[in-house]
Coordinates of C-alpha atoms and ligand atoms in Angstrom, one line a residue:
X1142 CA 0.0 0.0 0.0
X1143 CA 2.4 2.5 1.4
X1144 CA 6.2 2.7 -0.3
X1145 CA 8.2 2.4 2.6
X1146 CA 11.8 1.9 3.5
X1147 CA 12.0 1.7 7.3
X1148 CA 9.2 -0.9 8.7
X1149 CA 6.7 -0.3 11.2
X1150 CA 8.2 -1.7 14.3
X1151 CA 6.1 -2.8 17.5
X1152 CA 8.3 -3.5 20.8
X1153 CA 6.3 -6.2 22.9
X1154 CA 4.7 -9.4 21.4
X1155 CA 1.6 -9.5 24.3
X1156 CA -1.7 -9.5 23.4
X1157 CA -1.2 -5.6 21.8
X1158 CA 1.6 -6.0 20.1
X1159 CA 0.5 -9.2 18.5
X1160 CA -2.8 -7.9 17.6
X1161 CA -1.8 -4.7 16.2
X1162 CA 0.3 -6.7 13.6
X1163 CA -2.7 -9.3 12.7
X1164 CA -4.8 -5.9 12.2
X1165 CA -2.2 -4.3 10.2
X1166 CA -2.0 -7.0 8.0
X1167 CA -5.6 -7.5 7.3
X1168 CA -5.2 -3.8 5.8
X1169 CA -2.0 -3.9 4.2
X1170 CA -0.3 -7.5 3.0
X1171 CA 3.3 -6.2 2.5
X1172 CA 4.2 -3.4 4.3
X1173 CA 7.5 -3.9 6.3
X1174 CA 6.5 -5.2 9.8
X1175 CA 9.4 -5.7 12.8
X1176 CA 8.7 -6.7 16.0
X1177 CA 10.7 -6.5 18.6
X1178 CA 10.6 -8.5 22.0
X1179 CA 12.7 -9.3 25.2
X1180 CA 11.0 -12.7 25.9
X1181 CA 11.2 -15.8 23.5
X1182 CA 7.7 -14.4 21.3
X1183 CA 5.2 -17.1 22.0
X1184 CA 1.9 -15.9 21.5
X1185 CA -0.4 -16.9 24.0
X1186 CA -3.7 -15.2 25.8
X1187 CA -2.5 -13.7 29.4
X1188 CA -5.8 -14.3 31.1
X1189 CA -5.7 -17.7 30.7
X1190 CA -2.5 -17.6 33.3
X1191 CA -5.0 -17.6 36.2
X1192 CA -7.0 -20.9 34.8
X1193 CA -3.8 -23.1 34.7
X1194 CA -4.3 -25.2 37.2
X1195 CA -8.3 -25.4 36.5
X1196 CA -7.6 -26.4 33.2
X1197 CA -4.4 -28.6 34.5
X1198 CA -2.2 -26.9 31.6
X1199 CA 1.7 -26.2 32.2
X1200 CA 3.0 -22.9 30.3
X1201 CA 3.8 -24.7 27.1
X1202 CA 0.2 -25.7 27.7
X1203 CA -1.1 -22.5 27.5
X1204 CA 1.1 -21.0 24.3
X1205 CA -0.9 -20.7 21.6
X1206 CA 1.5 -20.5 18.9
X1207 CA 5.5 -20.1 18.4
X1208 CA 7.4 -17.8 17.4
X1209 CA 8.2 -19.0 13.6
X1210 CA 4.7 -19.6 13.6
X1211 CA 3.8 -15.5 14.3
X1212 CA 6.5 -14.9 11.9
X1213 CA 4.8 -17.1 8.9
X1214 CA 1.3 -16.4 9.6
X1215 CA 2.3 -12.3 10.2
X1216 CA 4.5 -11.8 7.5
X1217 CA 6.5 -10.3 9.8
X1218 CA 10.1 -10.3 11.2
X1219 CA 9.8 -11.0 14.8
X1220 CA 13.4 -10.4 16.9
X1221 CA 13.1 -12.4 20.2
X1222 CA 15.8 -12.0 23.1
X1223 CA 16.0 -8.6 22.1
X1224 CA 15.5 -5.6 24.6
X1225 CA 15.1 -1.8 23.5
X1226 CA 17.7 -0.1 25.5
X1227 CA 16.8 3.6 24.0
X1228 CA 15.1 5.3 21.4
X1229 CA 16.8 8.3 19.5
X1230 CA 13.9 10.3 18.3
X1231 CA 15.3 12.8 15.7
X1232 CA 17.5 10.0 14.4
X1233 CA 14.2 7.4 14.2
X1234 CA 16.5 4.5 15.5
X1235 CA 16.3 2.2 18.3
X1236 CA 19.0 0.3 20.1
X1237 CA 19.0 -3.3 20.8
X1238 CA 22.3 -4.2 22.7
X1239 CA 24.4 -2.1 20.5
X1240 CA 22.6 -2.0 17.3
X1241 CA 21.1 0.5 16.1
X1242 CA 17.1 -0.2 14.1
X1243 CA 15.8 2.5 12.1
X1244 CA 12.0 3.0 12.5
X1245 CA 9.6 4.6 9.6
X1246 CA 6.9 4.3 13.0
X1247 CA 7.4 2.9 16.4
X1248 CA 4.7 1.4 18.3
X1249 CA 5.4 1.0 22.1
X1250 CA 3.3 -2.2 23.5
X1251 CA 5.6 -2.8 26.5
X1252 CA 3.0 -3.9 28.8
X1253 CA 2.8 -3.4 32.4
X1254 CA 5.5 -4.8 35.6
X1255 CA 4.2 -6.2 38.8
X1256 CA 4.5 -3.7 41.9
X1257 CA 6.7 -5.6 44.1
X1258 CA 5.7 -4.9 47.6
X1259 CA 9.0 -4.0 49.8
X1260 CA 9.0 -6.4 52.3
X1261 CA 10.8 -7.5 55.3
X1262 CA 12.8 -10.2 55.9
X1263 CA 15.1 -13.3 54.3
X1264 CA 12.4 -15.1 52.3
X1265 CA 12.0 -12.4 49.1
X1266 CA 13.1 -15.6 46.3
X1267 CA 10.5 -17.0 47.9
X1268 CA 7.4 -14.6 46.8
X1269 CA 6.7 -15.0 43.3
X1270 CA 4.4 -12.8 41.0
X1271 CA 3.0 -14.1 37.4
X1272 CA 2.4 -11.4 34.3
X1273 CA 3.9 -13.5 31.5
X1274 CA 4.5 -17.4 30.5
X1275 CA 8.1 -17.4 32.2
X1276 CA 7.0 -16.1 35.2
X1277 CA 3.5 -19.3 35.1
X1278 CA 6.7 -21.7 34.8
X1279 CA 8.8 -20.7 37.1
X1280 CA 5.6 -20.9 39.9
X1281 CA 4.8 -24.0 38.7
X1282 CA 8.3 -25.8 39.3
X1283 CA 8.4 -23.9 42.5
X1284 CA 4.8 -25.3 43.5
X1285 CA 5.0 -28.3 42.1
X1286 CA 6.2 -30.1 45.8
X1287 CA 4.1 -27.7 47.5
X1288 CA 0.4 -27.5 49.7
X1289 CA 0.3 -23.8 51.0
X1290 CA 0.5 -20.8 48.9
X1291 CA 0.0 -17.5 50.6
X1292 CA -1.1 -15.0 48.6
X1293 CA -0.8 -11.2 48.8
X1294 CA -3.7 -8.8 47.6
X1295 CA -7.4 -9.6 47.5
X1296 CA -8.0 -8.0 43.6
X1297 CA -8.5 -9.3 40.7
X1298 CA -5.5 -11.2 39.9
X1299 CA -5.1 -12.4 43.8
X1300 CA -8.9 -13.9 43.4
X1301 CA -8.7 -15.4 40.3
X1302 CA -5.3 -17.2 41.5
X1303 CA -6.9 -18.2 44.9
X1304 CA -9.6 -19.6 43.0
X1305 CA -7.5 -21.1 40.2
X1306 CA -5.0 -22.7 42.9
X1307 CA -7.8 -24.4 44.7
X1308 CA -9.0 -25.5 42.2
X1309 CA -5.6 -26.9 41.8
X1310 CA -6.1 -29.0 45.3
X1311 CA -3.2 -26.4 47.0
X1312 CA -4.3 -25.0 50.2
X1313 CA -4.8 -20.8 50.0
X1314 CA -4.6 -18.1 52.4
X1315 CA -5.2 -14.4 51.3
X1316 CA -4.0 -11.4 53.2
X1317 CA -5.7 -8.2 51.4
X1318 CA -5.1 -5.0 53.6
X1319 CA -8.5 -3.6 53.0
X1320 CA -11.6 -5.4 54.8
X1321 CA -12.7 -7.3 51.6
X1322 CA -12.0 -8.6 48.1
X1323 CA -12.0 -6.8 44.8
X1324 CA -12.5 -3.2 46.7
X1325 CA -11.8 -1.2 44.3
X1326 CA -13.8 -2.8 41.9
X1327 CA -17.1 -4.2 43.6
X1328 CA -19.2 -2.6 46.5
X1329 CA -19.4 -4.5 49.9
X1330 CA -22.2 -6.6 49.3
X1331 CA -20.6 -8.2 45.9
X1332 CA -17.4 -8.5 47.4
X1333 CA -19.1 -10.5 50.5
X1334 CA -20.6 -12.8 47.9
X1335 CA -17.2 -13.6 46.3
X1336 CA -15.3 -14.1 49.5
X1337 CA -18.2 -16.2 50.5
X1338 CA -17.7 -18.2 47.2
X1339 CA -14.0 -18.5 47.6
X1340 CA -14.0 -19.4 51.7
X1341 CA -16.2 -22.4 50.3
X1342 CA -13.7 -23.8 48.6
X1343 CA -11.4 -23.6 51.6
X1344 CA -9.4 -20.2 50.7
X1345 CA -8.7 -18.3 54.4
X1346 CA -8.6 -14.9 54.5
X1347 CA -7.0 -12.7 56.5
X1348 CA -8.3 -9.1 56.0
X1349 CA -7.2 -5.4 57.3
X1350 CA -3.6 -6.5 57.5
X1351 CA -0.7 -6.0 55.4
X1352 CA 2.3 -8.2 55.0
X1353 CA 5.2 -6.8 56.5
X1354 CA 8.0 -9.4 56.2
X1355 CA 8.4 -13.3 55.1
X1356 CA 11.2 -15.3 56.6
X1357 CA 12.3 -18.4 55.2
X1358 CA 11.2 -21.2 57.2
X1359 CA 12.8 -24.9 56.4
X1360 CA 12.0 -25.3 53.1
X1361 CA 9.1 -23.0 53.4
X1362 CA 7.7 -19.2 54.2
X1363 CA 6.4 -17.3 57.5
X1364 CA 4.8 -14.6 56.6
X1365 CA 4.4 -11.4 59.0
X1366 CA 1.3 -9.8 59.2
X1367 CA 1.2 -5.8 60.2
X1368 CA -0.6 -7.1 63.5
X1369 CA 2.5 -9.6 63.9
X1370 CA 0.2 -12.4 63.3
X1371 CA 2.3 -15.1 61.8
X1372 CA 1.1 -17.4 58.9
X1373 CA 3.2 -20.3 57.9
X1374 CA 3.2 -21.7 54.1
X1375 CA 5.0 -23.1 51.3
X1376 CA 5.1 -19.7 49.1
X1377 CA 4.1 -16.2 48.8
X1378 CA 2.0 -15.5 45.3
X1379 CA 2.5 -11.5 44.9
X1380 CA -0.6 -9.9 43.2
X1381 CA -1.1 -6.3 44.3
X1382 CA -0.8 -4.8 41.1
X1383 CA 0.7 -3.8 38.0
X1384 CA 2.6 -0.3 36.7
X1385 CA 3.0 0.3 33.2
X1386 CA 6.2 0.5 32.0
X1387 CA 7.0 3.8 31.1
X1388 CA 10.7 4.4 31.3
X1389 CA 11.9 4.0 27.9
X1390 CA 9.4 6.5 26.7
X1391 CA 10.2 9.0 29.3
X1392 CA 13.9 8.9 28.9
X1393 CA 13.0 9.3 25.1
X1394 CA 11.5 12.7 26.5
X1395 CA 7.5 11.7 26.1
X1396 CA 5.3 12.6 27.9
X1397 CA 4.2 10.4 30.2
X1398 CA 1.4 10.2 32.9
X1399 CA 0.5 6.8 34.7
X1400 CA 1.1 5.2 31.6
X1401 CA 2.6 6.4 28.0
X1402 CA 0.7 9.3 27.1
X1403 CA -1.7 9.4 24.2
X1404 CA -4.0 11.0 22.1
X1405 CA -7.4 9.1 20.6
X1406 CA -5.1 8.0 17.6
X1407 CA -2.9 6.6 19.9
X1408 CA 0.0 9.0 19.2
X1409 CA 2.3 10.1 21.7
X1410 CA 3.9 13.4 22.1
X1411 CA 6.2 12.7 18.9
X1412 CA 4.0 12.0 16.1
X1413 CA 5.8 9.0 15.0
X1414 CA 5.6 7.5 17.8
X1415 CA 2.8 5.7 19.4
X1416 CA 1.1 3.4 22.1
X1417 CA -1.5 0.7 22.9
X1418 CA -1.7 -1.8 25.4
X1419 CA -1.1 -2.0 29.5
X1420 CA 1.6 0.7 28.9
X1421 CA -1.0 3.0 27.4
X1422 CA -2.4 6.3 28.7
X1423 CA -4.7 6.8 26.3
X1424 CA -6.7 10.2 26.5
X1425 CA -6.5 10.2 30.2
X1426 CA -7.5 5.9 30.4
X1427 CA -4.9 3.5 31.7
X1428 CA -7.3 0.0 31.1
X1429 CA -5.1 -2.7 32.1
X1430 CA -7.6 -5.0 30.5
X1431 CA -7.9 -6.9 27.1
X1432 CA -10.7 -5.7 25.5
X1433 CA -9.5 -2.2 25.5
X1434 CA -6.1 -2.7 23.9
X1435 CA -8.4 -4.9 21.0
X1436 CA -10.0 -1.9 20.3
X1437 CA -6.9 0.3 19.9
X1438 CA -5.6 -2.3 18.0
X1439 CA -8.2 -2.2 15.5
X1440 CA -7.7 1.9 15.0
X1441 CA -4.3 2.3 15.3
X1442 CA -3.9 -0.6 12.0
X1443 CA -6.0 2.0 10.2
X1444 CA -3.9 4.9 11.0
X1445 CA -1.0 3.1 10.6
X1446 CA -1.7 1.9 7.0
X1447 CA -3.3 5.5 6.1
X1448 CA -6.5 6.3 7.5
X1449 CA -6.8 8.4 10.5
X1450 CA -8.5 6.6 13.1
X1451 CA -10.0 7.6 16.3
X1452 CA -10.3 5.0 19.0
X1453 CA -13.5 4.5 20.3
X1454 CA -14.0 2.6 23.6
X1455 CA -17.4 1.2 24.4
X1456 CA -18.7 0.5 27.7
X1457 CA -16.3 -2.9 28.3
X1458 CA -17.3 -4.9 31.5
X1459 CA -14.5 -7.3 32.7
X1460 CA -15.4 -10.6 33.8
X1461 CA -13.7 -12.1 36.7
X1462 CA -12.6 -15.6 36.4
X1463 CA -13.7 -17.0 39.8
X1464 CA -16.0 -20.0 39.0
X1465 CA -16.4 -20.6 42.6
X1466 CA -18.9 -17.2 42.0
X1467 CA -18.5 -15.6 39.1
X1468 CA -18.4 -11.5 38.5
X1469 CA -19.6 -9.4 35.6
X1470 CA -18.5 -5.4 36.7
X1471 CA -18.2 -2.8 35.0
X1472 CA -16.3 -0.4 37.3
X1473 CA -17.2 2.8 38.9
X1474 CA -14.4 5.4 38.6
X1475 CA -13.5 6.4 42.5
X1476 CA -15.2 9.6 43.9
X1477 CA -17.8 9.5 41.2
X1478 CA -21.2 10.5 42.6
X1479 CA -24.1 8.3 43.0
X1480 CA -25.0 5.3 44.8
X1481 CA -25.5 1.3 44.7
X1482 CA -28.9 -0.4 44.1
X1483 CA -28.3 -3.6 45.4
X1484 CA -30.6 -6.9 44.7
X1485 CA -29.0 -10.1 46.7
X1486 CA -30.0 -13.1 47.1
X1487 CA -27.3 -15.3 48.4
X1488 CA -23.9 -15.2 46.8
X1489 CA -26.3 -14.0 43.3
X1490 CA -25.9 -10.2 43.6
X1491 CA -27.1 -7.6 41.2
X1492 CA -25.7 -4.4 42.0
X1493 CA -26.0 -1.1 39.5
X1494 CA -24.8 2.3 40.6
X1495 CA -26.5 5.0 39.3
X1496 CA -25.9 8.9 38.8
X1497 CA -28.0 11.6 41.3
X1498 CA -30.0 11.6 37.9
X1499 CA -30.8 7.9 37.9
X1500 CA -28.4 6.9 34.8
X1501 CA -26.4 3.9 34.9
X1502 CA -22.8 4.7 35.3
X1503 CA -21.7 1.1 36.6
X1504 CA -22.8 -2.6 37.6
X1505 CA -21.6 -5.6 39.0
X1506 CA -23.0 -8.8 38.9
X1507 CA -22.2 -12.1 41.1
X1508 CA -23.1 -15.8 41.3
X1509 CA -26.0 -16.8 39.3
X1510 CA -27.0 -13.3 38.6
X1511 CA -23.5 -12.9 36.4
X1512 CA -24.1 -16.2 34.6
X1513 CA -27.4 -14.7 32.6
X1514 CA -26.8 -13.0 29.1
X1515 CA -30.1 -11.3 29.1
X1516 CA -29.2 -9.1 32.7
X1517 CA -25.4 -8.0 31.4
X1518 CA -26.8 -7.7 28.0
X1519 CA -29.8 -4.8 29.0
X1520 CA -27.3 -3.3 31.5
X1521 CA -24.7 -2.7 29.3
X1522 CA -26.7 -0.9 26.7
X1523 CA -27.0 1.7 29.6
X1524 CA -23.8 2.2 30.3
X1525 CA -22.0 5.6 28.6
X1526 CA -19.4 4.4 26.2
X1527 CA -15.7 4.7 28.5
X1528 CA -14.3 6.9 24.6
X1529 CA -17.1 7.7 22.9
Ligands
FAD2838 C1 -3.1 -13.3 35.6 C2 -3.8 -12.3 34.8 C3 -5.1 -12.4 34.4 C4 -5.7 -11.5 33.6 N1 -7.1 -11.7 33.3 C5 -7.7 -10.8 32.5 C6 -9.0 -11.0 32.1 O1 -9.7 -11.9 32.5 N2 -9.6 -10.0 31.3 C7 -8.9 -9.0 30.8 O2 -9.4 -8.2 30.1 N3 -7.6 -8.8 31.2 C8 -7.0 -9.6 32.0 N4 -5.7 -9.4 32.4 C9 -5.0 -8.3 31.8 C10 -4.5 -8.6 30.4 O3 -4.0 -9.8 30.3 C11 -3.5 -7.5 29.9 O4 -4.2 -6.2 29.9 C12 -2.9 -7.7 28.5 O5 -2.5 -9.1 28.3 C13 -1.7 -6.8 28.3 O6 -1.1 -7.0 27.1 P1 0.1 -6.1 26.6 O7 0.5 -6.6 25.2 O8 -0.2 -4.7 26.7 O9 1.3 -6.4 27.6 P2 2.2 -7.7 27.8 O10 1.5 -9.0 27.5 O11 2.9 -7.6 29.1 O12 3.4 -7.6 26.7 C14 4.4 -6.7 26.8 C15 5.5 -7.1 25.8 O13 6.5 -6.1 25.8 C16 7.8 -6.7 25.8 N5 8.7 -5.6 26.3 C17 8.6 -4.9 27.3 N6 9.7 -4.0 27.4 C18 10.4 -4.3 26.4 C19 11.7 -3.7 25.9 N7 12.3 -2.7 26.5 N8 12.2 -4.2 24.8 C20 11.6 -5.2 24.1 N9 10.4 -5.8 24.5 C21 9.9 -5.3 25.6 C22 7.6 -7.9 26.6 O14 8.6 -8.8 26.3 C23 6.2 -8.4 26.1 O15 6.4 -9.1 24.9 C24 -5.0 -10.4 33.2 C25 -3.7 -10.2 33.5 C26 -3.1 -11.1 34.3 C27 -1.6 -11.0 34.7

């Protein structure tokens, strides 16, 4: 389509990077495509990292496709093992340990790190996070001996693993500093239901504490609570949170706010430059979720091959994979005004907040109540779109 000398090149192979590239290339067959990546670039879905053990499936389990494979079906030169070090903007290069890539435009889908909580203590090899296929493996090895895993942080990803992991017949303990689950994403009565829904399957919680410290303890962990409660276990699971990763764009000189900051065309403050994905600010939204970066995805292939796009995001509720009571919510921004309607019955809660002028700005939807199309369906065509 376009006569170009330098390529295109995408840093990260997740889920953005990877998609961008299958969207560019159902717009343009030849164009000059590099991407650029510092693990091996196996594709594979990152949500399905917390349903491992459900679905019994080691990391290799869960790849989806290898690298020669993304290479073949993306037409596509895809450089693994290769970590951008720097990017010289008036010079359009990159360097990869010592070489030097020219860029026609650079897309940055870098993804997001784990927030490693600074703990006390002698046992730190012995808390593990998981945010990509290497890290799945390396938990699994370290598990596999294992009964006990403590986990840290009641959220999304701490849930899902506490349910996943019981699933996989390990015994789980949760310590999540605020009084309940999912807080900043459910209110009370939804997060009661899915703590109710876990503790069934034997998870423990321990609520309004933080962990301070974990000490090695034979071939296990003790783990210090703020109260100085003491829990003993085989290993810590880390899961309270994720930062995008923003320092190679801001030692480029972008601008940068909690993630890489972005326009609706999902260009950065140097036109040639741009960003989707976990790593993304875009228009004031950092989404670390899937459907989002699907969306920018889809516009930034058509601004990339000629058309100006705009990214639209629509209303996008996330669904929470913990089969032991399953969640539908779409989230309420903090500080918003309005209030919760709540309809429970049981672990099956519908809960919808709504605006001082009755609109729907948010739901959530637990147990049975999240398991029926109709009731997500009707609410969602009330939500505002998130970009409209
Ligand atoms: C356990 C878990 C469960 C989740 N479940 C859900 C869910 O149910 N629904 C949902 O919507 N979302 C979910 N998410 C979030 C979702 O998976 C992420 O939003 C999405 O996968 C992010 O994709 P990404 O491509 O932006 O980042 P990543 O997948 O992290 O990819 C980043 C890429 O950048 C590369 N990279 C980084 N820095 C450099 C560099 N300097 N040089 C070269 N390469 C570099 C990395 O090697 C990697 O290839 C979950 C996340 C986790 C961890």
């Amino acid at each position: 389509m376009n006569a170009r000398t330098n390529p295109i090149v995408i840093i990260g192979t997740g889920l953005a990077g990877y998609n961008l590239a299958k969207e560019i290339r159902k717009l343009d067959a030849e164009c000059p495509l590099l991407l650029l990546t510092c693990d091996d670039g196996r594709s594979y879905s990152k949500p399905m990292l917390s349903t491992g053990y459900t679905k019994n499936k080691d990391a290799d389990g869960l790849a989806m496709a290898g690298v020669e494979q993304m290479r073949a079906s993306l037409k596509a030169d895809v450089r693994t093992g290769s970590r951008v070090n720097a990017i010289d903007r008036v010079a359009k290069t990159l360097q990869v340990d010592g070489e030097s890539i020219a860029y026609e435009s650079l897309v940055l889908a870098l993804g997001a790190d784990v927030f490693r909580p600074d703990l006390g203590g002698d046992g730190g090899e012995r808390v593990l996070s998981i945010n990509d296929l290497d890290d799945y493996a390396r938990f699994r090895t370290a598990a596999a001996d294992k009964k006990k895993i403590i986990i840290i942080g009641g959220g999304l990803i701490g849930c899902e693993f506490a349910n996943d992991l019981s699933n996989g017949g390990y015994q789980v303990e949760v310590v999540e500093p605020v009084g309940r689950v999912l807080p900043s994403l459910l209110p009370e009565r939804a997060s009661e239901a899915v703590a109710n829904g876990l503790a069934a399957l034997g998870v423990i919680f321990h609520f309004g504490h933080s962990v301070k410290g974990v000490w090695k303890h034979g071939d296990g962990v003790e783990v210090e609570l703020s109260n100085g409660e003491r829990l003993a276990g085989d290993l810590v699971l880390s899961a309270i949170g994720l930062r995008p990763r923003v320092s190679l764009a801001q030692e480029a000189g972008l601008e940068v706010g909690r993630g890489v900051k972005t326009d609706r065309h999902l260009r950065t403050s140097d036109a040639s430059i741009y960003a989707l994905g976990d790593c993304a600010d875009v228009d004031g939204k950092v989404l670390l979720y899937v459907l989002p970066l699907m969306a920018a995805a889809r516009a930034l292939a058509k601004t990339l091959t000629g058309t100006d796009t705009l990214v639209q995001y629509p209303a996008m509720p996330v669904q929470i994979k913990t089969p032991a009571c399953p969640v539908v919510v779409s989230p309420v921004l903090p500080g918003t005004a309005g209030t919760w309607d709540i309809d429970a019955d049981g672990n099956d809660v519908k809960a919808v907040f709504r605006a001082p002028d009755g609109a729907v700005l948010g739901f959530a939807l637990t147990g049975a109540r999240a398991a029926n199309p109709a009731e997500k369906t009707e609410l969602i065509q009330q939500l505002p779109p998130i970009l409209g």
